[in-house]
PDB file of C-alpha atoms in Angstrom:
ATOM      1  CA  VAL A 152     120.804 103.386  86.243  1.00 86.00           C
ATOM      2  CA  LEU A 153     121.732 100.211  88.104  1.00 91.00           C
ATOM      3  CA  LEU A 154     118.938 100.830  90.597  1.00 89.00           C
ATOM      4  CA  LEU A 155     116.404 101.038  87.754  1.00 93.00           C
ATOM      5  CA  VAL A 156     117.760  97.843  86.201  1.00 94.00           C
ATOM      6  CA  ILE A 157     117.487  96.023  89.544  1.00 93.00           C
ATOM      7  CA  GLY A 158     113.909  97.241  90.029  1.00 92.00           C
ATOM      8  CA  PHE A 159     112.932  96.213  86.504  1.00 94.00           C
ATOM      9  CA  LEU A 160     114.506  92.764  86.835  1.00 94.00           C
ATOM     10  CA  TYR A 161     112.820  92.272  90.230  1.00 92.00           C
ATOM     11  CA  ALA A 162     109.459  93.139  88.691  1.00 91.00           C
ATOM     12  CA  LEU A 163     110.044  90.704  85.825  1.00 90.00           C
ATOM     13  CA  SER A 164     111.108  87.976  88.243  1.00 90.00           C
ATOM     14  CA  VAL A 165     107.994  88.080  90.398  1.00 90.00           C
ATOM     15  CA  SER A 166     105.335  89.285  87.946  1.00 86.00           C
ATOM     16  CA  ALA A 167     104.510  85.897  86.416  1.00 85.00           C
ATOM     17  CA  ILE A 168     104.369  84.220  89.826  1.00 85.00           C
ATOM     18  CA  CYS A 169     102.098  86.973  91.160  1.00 84.00           C
ATOM     19  CA  LEU A 170      99.843  86.690  88.129  1.00 81.00           C
ATOM     20  CA  ARG A 171      99.486  82.922  88.465  1.00 81.00           C
ATOM     21  CA  PHE A 172      99.157  82.802  92.260  1.00 82.00           C
ATOM     22  CA  ARG A 173      97.282  85.877  93.449  1.00 80.00           C
ATOM     23  CA  ASP A 174      98.225  85.502  97.140  1.00 85.00           C
ATOM     24  CA  VAL A 175     101.943  85.690  96.423  1.00 88.00           C
ATOM     25  CA  SER A 176     101.717  89.430  95.791  1.00 87.00           C
ATOM     26  CA  GLN A 177     100.591  89.968  99.400  1.00 91.00           C
ATOM     27  CA  VAL A 178     103.489  87.856 100.673  1.00 92.00           C
ATOM     28  CA  ILE A 179     105.941  89.841  98.551  1.00 91.00           C
ATOM     29  CA  THR A 180     104.453  93.128  99.796  1.00 90.00           C
ATOM     30  CA  ASN A 181     104.931  92.033 103.406  1.00 93.00           C
ATOM     31  CA  PHE A 182     108.463  90.803 102.697  1.00 90.00           C
ATOM     32  CA  VAL A 183     109.433  94.126 101.120  1.00 88.00           C
ATOM     33  CA  SER A 184     107.979  95.984 104.124  1.00 89.00           C
ATOM     34  CA  ILE A 185     110.037  93.890 106.535  1.00 89.00           C
ATOM     35  CA  MET A 186     113.177  94.374 104.444  1.00 85.00           C
ATOM     36  CA  PHE A 187     112.512  98.132 104.425  1.00 85.00           C
ATOM     37  CA  PHE A 188     112.684  98.245 108.210  1.00 83.00           C
ATOM     38  CA  LEU A 189     115.706  95.909 108.408  1.00 81.00           C
ATOM     39  CA  THR A 190     117.620  97.891 105.790  1.00 83.00           C
ATOM     40  CA  PRO A 191     119.059 101.212 106.980  1.00 82.00           C
ATOM     41  CA  VAL A 192     116.727 103.424 104.991  1.00 81.00           C
ATOM     42  CA  ILE A 193     115.254 105.597 107.738  1.00 80.00           C
ATOM     43  CA  TRP A 194     118.136 105.019 110.172  1.00 80.00           C
ATOM     44  CA  MET A 195     121.915 105.061 109.857  1.00 80.00           C
ATOM     45  CA  PRO A 196     123.941 101.828 110.135  1.00 78.00           C
ATOM     46  CA  SER A 197     126.119 103.463 112.785  1.00 79.00           C
ATOM     47  CA  GLN A 198     123.152 103.664 115.197  1.00 80.00           C
ATOM     48  CA  GLY A 199     123.558  99.969 116.036  1.00 75.00           C
ATOM     49  CA  ARG A 200     119.908  98.935 115.662  1.00 73.00           C
ATOM     50  CA  VAL A 201     120.851  95.779 113.777  1.00 75.00           C
ATOM     51  CA  GLU A 202     123.926  93.599 113.988  1.00 81.00           C
ATOM     52  CA  PRO A 203     126.700  94.830 111.648  1.00 80.00           C
ATOM     53  CA  LEU A 204     127.025  91.337 110.159  1.00 83.00           C
ATOM     54  CA  PHE A 205     123.369  91.378 109.120  1.00 82.00           C
ATOM     55  CA  ILE A 206     123.821  94.770 107.505  1.00 82.00           C
ATOM     56  CA  LEU A 207     126.769  93.503 105.457  1.00 84.00           C
ATOM     57  CA  LEU A 208     124.823  90.384 104.406  1.00 88.00           C
ATOM     58  CA  ASN A 209     121.757  92.415 103.407  1.00 87.00           C
ATOM     59  CA  PRO A 210     121.933  93.005  99.619  1.00 90.00           C
ATOM     60  CA  LEU A 211     119.491  95.912  99.814  1.00 89.00           C
ATOM     61  CA  TYR A 212     121.951  97.784 102.032  1.00 90.00           C
ATOM     62  CA  HIS A 213     124.588  97.684  99.298  1.00 92.00           C
ATOM     63  CA  VAL A 214     122.142  98.835  96.631  1.00 92.00           C
ATOM     64  CA  LEU A 215     121.006 101.654  98.909  1.00 91.00           C
ATOM     65  CA  GLU A 216     124.599 102.691  99.613  1.00 91.00           C
ATOM     66  CA  LEU A 217     125.148 103.343  95.895  1.00 92.00           C
ATOM     67  CA  VAL A 218     122.639 106.178  96.238  1.00 91.00           C
ATOM     68  CA  ARG A 219     123.177 107.262  99.847  1.00 90.00           C
ATOM     69  CA  ALA A 220     126.996 107.496  99.923  1.00 90.00           C
ATOM     70  CA  PRO A 221     127.327 110.177  97.210  1.00 92.00           C
ATOM     71  CA  LEU A 222     124.520 112.184  98.823  1.00 91.00           C
ATOM     72  CA  LEU A 223     126.449 112.197 102.114  1.00 89.00           C
ATOM     73  CA  GLY A 224     129.720 113.202 100.424  1.00 92.00           C
ATOM     74  CA  ASN A 225     131.285 109.710 100.461  1.00 92.00           C
ATOM     75  CA  LEU A 226     132.074 107.182  97.786  1.00 93.00           C
ATOM     76  CA  ALA A 227     130.387 103.811  97.537  1.00 91.00           C
ATOM     77  CA  THR A 228     132.772 100.995  98.357  1.00 92.00           C
ATOM     78  CA  GLU A 229     133.908  98.317  95.960  1.00 95.00           C
ATOM     79  CA  MET A 230     131.910  95.773  97.957  1.00 94.00           C
ATOM     80  CA  ASN A 231     128.745  97.851  97.432  1.00 93.00           C
ATOM     81  CA  TRP A 232     129.294  97.784  93.691  1.00 95.00           C
ATOM     82  CA  LEU A 233     130.120  94.064  93.564  1.00 96.00           C
ATOM     83  CA  VAL A 234     127.103  93.049  95.634  1.00 95.00           C
ATOM     84  CA  SER A 235     124.812  95.324  93.607  1.00 95.00           C
ATOM     85  CA  PHE A 236     126.010  93.855  90.323  1.00 96.00           C
ATOM     86  CA  GLY A 237     125.631  90.385  91.853  1.00 96.00           C
ATOM     87  CA  VAL A 238     122.042  91.187  92.813  1.00 95.00           C
ATOM     88  CA  ALA A 239     121.409  92.385  89.259  1.00 96.00           C
ATOM     89  CA  GLY A 240     122.920  89.160  87.882  1.00 97.00           C
ATOM     90  CA  VAL A 241     120.812  86.936  90.130  1.00 96.00           C
ATOM     91  CA  LEU A 242     117.686  88.899  89.244  1.00 95.00           C
ATOM     92  CA  PHE A 243     118.542  88.637  85.540  1.00 96.00           C
ATOM     93  CA  VAL A 244     118.755  84.854  85.819  1.00 96.00           C
ATOM     94  CA  GLY A 245     115.513  84.782  87.841  1.00 93.00           C
ATOM     95  CA  ALA A 246     113.727  87.009  85.327  1.00 93.00           C
ATOM     96  CA  SER A 247     114.961  84.886  82.416  1.00 93.00           C
ATOM     97  CA  ILE A 248     113.739  81.689  84.048  1.00 93.00           C
ATOM     98  CA  SER A 249     110.420  83.239  85.026  1.00 89.00           C
ATOM     99  CA  ILE A 250     109.715  84.606  81.563  1.00 88.00           C
ATOM    100  CA  ALA A 251     110.878  81.435  79.792  1.00 89.00           C
ATOM    101  CA  ALA A 252     108.771  79.187  82.017  1.00 86.00           C
ATOM    102  CA  SER A 253     105.598  81.249  81.798  1.00 83.00           C
ATOM    103  CA  ARG A 254     105.746  82.934  78.398  1.00 80.00           C
ATOM    104  CA  GLY A 255     103.175  80.674  76.777  1.00 77.00           C
ATOM    105  CA  ARG A 256     100.709  80.820  79.655  1.00 76.00           C
ATOM    106  CA  LEU A 257     100.658  84.507  80.604  1.00 73.00           C
ATOM    107  CA  PHE A 258      97.667  85.314  78.391  1.00 71.00           C
ATOM    108  CA  MET A 259      95.647  82.469  79.866  1.00 73.00           C
ATOM    109  CA  TRP A 260      96.556  83.433  83.440  1.00 71.00           C
ATOM    110  CA  LEU A 261      95.636  87.026  82.682  1.00 70.00           C
ATOM    111  CA  ARG A 262      92.284  85.931  81.285  1.00 70.00           C
ATOM    112  CA  SER A 263      91.551  83.730  84.303  1.00 68.00           C
ATOM    113  CA  ALA A 264      92.666  86.499  86.692  1.00 61.00           C
ATOM    114  CA  GLY A 265      90.016  88.703  85.140  1.00 59.00           C
ATOM    115  CA  ARG A 266      87.409  86.005  85.653  1.00 56.00           C
ATOM    116  CA  ARG A 267      88.397  85.579  89.318  1.00 53.00           C
ATOM    117  CA  SER A 268      88.465  89.299  89.984  1.00 50.00           C
ATOM    118  CA  HIS A 269      87.150  90.303  93.389  1.00 50.00           C
ATOM    119  CA  LEU A 270      84.988  92.885  91.631  1.00 48.00           C
ATOM    120  CA  GLY A 271      83.332  90.167  89.614  1.00 45.00           C
ATOM    121  CA  SER A 272      84.015  91.878  86.301  1.00 43.00           C
ATOM    122  CA  GLU A 273      86.058  90.546  83.447  1.00 47.00           C
ATOM    123  CA  ILE A 274      89.001  92.434  82.068  1.00 48.00           C
ATOM    124  CA  GLU A 275      88.910  93.798  78.557  1.00 54.00           C
ATOM    125  CA  LEU A 276      91.385  91.925  76.353  1.00 56.00           C
ATOM    126  CA  SER A 277      93.148  93.457  73.405  1.00 61.00           C
ATOM    127  CA  ALA A 278      92.725  92.007  69.934  1.00 63.00           C
ATOM    128  CA  PHE A 279      96.218  90.474  70.179  1.00 62.00           C
ATOM    129  CA  SER A 280      95.339  88.753  73.484  1.00 64.00           C
ATOM    130  CA  GLN A 281      92.083  87.426  72.043  1.00 65.00           C
ATOM    131  CA  HIS A 282      93.973  86.113  69.013  1.00 66.00           C
ATOM    132  CA  LYS A 283      96.536  84.414  71.277  1.00 66.00           C
ATOM    133  CA  LEU A 284      93.815  82.782  73.410  1.00 67.00           C
ATOM    134  CA  ALA A 285      91.857  81.699  70.318  1.00 70.00           C
ATOM    135  CA  ARG A 286      95.006  80.188  68.827  1.00 70.00           C
ATOM    136  CA  HIS A 287      95.397  77.997  71.920  1.00 64.00           C
ATOM    137  CA  GLY A 288      91.716  77.049  71.763  1.00 63.00           C
ATOM    138  CA  CYS A 289      90.825  78.851  74.986  1.00 62.00           C
ATOM    139  CA  LEU A 290      87.928  80.844  73.570  1.00 58.00           C
ATOM    140  CA  SER A 291      86.179  78.017  71.758  1.00 53.00           C
ATOM    141  CA  GLY A 292      83.431  75.868  73.228  1.00 48.00           C
ATOM    142  CA  GLY A 293      82.552  78.063  76.181  1.00 47.00           C
ATOM    143  CA  ALA A 294      84.975  80.328  77.923  1.00 47.00           C
ATOM    144  CA  THR A 295      85.088  78.453  81.218  1.00 45.00           C
ATOM    145  CA  ARG A 296      85.604  75.022  79.689  1.00 44.00           C
ATOM    146  CA  GLY A 297      88.273  76.334  77.333  1.00 45.00           C
ATOM    147  CA  LEU A 298      90.161  78.173  80.067  1.00 48.00           C
ATOM    148  CA  ASP A 299      90.131  75.134  82.351  1.00 46.00           C
ATOM    149  CA  ARG A 300      91.706  73.131  79.585  1.00 48.00           C
ATOM    150  CA  CYS A 301      94.329  75.788  78.853  1.00 51.00           C
ATOM    151  CA  LEU A 302      95.373  76.328  82.450  1.00 47.00           C
ATOM    152  CA  CYS A 303      96.208  72.678  83.019  1.00 36.00           C
TER     153      CYS A 303
END
């Protein structure tokens, strides 16, 4: 359950940033790929591929150990649990800040992301989204002019 909570909070933390700045999602994808290879997912920590200090400082190692240790017949250590709950706490704060800072602008960023789509097609907005954009004056007086004013 903790692993699902951490994944959900991570998604909430970065989703608004990725929606506003489209290139950030590629940076995050590359970062996660690098962390995958630095975290002992496909290799054991005892193989000595990475310094033991780095493994202990890597929060993904501790989250992974909560799943891996019981599968190997061991118990997760207290440090694994503490670091994992700490990661969840930091992600909760990050998600709260991200949502609070971008809550009023998400509909406008979503609308402009559809306009800037690499396929050149606009996204279909729900009636609620159209109502929210109209309430902020983004759909009046020409879509482009209204969106420029709302995104500022």
